[in-house]
Amino acid sequence: MDTDGLPEMAMMQLSDSAFPAGLFAASNGLEGMFMEKKITTAAELAEFGRACLVQQLGPGDCVILANVIDYSKSRNYAGIAEADAVCTAIRTVKESRDASRMSGVQLARCVGGFCDDEVLGWYLGQIEGGAVSGTYPVSLGICSNALGIEKDRAVIMLLYGFVAGTVGAALRLGIIQHMEGQRIIHDLKPVMGRVAQESAGRGIDEVWQFLPQVEIGQMRHEKLDSRMFIT
Amino acid sequence: MARIPRIGIGGPVGSGKSMLIERFVPVLARDGYRVCIISNDVISKEDADRMRQNLATDRGLLPENMVIGLATGGCPHTAIREDPSMNMAVIEEIERDHPGLDLIIIESGGDNITTTFSPALADYFIYVVDVAGGDKYPRKRGLGIENCDLLVINKTDLAPLVDADLDVMKRDAAEVREGRPFLLTNCKTGEGIGEACGHIVRDVLFDAPPKGAGETA
């Protein structure tokens, strides 16, 4: 190892399922699709994951995250605030906006508790004052920069965390068994890699996402009387 | 932003956590305390909806938006212990928007006897078991029964129906609790409710008067 390994360990820390950002309570739209019987098999789950990566996270959250890391390095606070607003705006479903904000704020608070960083301190102050929402991708970008995690690694971390979290939710919903879950994560690795590459170099004004079937499912999900997950 | 005192109420499924809250709130409200309830439901909003209907809509003891239901991703213990961040996020918003509250009650989803609340989340932990689970419960121990601030043995009226011996439960609870408090309650008759609220006012609120004391209605 030609470094002290600290950024790699920070990456493992932030992407650990035990990291207290509340992601365990999110199914990322899966529960809504499951309850409408649109996803009931491992194959359908894998396709759901692929669609989310390609049509939602890659062109949306990954681009935002990468730009926020650049903004953090250059102390471009206006850029960070704009990224936070864009990140909020592309979440058309309230439960998705709320979950992203709650996880993002808790992530920033937790990292701010053990890492002294100027940009992170500024961001926490903006959250406190209500000037920014504290969305998860923006918070993850700022925290990644504070902990020395490189942009390409942070993007992979975001994508992997989404896939692992969704597979975990699928296990709890009884859609798949534990070994099938690891198979799906493995099979989606090339998709994550490609999505990460495609998102590189795009500006905030190129952000998009389009996954209407899942969003409609989430809109129904947030009104359900009986559910396990917040999204 | 001032921290509002918080109590966590945990216990197995069906032990009567929600019903206890429905009995606590009128007593606290009668004495002028303003309360918010966060109900962590494992699968449904039914408990939160019932508490809102009973305590807010029907009786006007608190505003309807002061009963909040929260999904826990199927992991009730995680939501109150290992990763309480979703509860913390809701509490931070409550503290910011409603600084006049005297108390926040956080109800865990039904769980097992190892349930405990993170001290970062709750200042005081009430663990609830019910008689219908069998009179073995106190002596089985577990983190919740042993470590909570107040152990509540609920549904005493069911004891004769399930051949549970309340004297055995009291004896075992006294041994397991090693001098820390425990109570027997019956939500149907109100047995033990006033005493439990006394613990809350004394041990959580430190006998402070309600924040709204002296305000005209």
Coordinates of N, CA, C and O in Angstrom, one line a residue, chain A residues 19-25 101-103 105-106 109 128 172 224-230, chain B residues 1 42-45 49 71-75 78-79 82-83 85-86 88-90 92-93:
Chain A
F19 N -23.3 2.1 9.5 CA -23.2 3.5 9.6 C -24.5 4.2 9.9 O -25.5 3.9 9.2
P20 N -24.6 5.0 11.0 CA -25.9 5.4 11.4 C -26.5 6.6 10.6 O -26.5 7.7 11.1
A21 N -27.0 6.3 9.5 CA -27.7 7.3 8.6 C -29.1 6.9 8.3 O -29.7 7.6 7.5
G22 N -29.6 5.9 8.9 CA -31.0 5.5 8.7 C -31.3 4.8 7.4 O -32.5 4.6 7.1
L23 N -30.3 4.4 6.7 CA -30.6 3.8 5.4 C -31.2 2.5 5.5 O -31.9 2.0 4.5
F24 N -31.1 1.8 6.6 CA -31.8 0.5 6.8 C -33.3 0.6 6.7 O -34.0 -0.4 6.5
A25 N -33.8 1.8 6.9 CA -35.3 2.0 6.9 C -35.8 2.3 5.5 O -37.0 2.5 5.4
R101 N -33.2 13.8 2.9 CA -32.8 14.9 3.8 C -32.5 14.4 5.2 O -31.5 14.8 5.7
M102 N -33.3 13.5 5.7 CA -33.1 13.0 7.0 C -31.7 12.2 7.1 O -30.9 12.4 8.0
S103 N -31.5 11.3 6.1 CA -30.2 10.6 6.1 C -29.0 11.5 5.9 O -28.0 11.3 6.5
V105 N -28.7 14.7 6.6 CA -28.4 15.5 7.8 C -27.7 14.7 8.9 O -26.7 15.1 9.5
Q106 N -28.2 13.5 9.1 CA -27.6 12.6 10.1 C -26.2 12.2 9.7 O -25.3 12.1 10.6
R109 N -24.0 15.3 10.4 CA -23.9 15.4 11.8 C -22.9 14.4 12.4 O -22.0 14.8 13.2
E128 N -28.6 24.0 9.7 CA -29.2 24.6 10.9 C -30.1 25.8 10.6 O -31.1 26.0 11.2
R172 N -35.6 -8.7 3.6 CA -36.6 -8.5 4.6 C -38.1 -8.6 4.1 O -39.0 -9.0 4.8
L224 N -49.8 4.4 2.1 CA -50.2 3.1 2.6 C -50.3 3.1 4.1 O -49.6 3.7 4.8
D225 N -51.3 2.3 4.6 CA -51.5 2.2 6.0 C -50.5 1.2 6.6 O -50.1 1.3 7.7
S226 N -50.1 0.2 5.8 CA -49.3 -0.8 6.3 C -48.0 -0.9 5.4 O -48.1 -1.2 4.2
R227 N -46.9 -0.7 6.1 CA -45.6 -0.7 5.3 C -44.5 -0.9 6.3 O -44.6 -0.5 7.5
M228 N -43.4 -1.4 5.8 CA -42.2 -1.6 6.7 C -41.2 -0.5 6.5 O -40.4 -0.2 7.5
F229 N -41.1 0.1 5.3 CA -40.0 1.1 5.0 C -40.5 2.5 4.9 O -41.7 2.7 4.5
I230 N -39.6 3.4 5.1 CA -40.0 4.8 4.9 C -40.1 5.3 3.4 O -40.7 6.2 3.1
Chain B
M1 N -31.0 25.4 20.1 CA -32.2 24.6 20.2 C -32.2 23.8 21.5 O -31.3 23.0 21.7
V42 N -43.7 -1.2 13.4 CA -43.0 -2.2 12.5 C -43.6 -2.3 11.2 O -42.9 -2.4 10.2
I43 N -44.9 -2.3 11.1 CA -45.5 -2.6 9.8 C -46.7 -1.7 9.4 O -47.0 -1.5 8.3
S44 N -47.3 -1.1 10.4 CA -48.5 -0.3 10.0 C -48.5 1.0 10.8 O -47.7 1.2 11.8
K45 N -49.4 1.9 10.5 CA -49.6 3.2 11.2 C -50.8 3.1 12.2 O -51.2 4.1 12.7
D49 N -52.3 6.0 14.3 CA -53.6 6.5 13.9 C -54.6 6.4 15.1 O -55.4 7.4 15.3
A71 N -41.9 4.5 10.1 CA -41.6 3.2 9.7 C -40.2 2.8 10.1 O -39.3 3.7 10.1
T72 N -39.9 1.6 10.4 CA -38.6 1.2 10.9 C -37.9 0.2 10.0 O -36.9 -0.4 10.5
G73 N -38.3 0.0 8.8 CA -37.6 -0.9 7.9 C -37.6 -2.3 8.4 O -36.7 -3.1 8.1
G74 N -38.6 -2.7 9.3 CA -38.6 -4.0 9.8 C -37.6 -4.3 10.9 O -37.5 -5.4 11.3
C75 N -36.9 -3.3 11.3 CA -35.9 -3.4 12.4 C -36.1 -2.5 13.5 O -35.5 -1.5 13.7
T78 N -33.1 -1.7 15.7 CA -32.1 -0.8 15.1 C -32.5 0.6 15.2 O -31.7 1.5 15.4
A79 N -33.8 0.9 15.0 CA -34.3 2.3 14.9 C -34.2 3.0 16.3 O -34.2 4.2 16.3
E82 N -29.1 0.8 17.6 CA -27.9 0.9 16.8 C -27.8 2.1 15.9 O -26.8 2.7 15.7
D83 N -29.0 2.4 15.3 CA -29.0 3.5 14.4 C -30.3 4.3 14.6 O -31.3 4.2 13.8
S85 N -30.9 7.3 14.0 CA -30.9 8.5 13.2 C -32.2 9.0 12.7 O -32.5 10.2 12.6
M86 N -33.1 8.1 12.2 CA -34.4 8.5 11.7 C -35.2 9.1 12.8 O -35.9 10.1 12.6
M88 N -33.9 10.5 15.5 CA -33.3 11.8 15.8 C -33.6 12.9 14.9 O -33.8 14.0 15.3
A89 N -33.7 12.5 13.6 CA -34.1 13.5 12.6 C -35.5 14.1 12.9 O -35.7 15.3 12.8
V90 N -36.4 13.2 13.2 CA -37.8 13.7 13.5 C -37.8 14.5 14.8 O -38.4 15.6 14.8
E92 N -35.3 16.3 16.0 CA -34.7 17.6 15.8 C -35.7 18.6 15.2 O -35.7 19.8 15.5
E93 N -36.5 18.1 14.3 CA -37.5 19.0 13.7 C -38.6 19.4 14.7 O -39.0 20.5 14.7

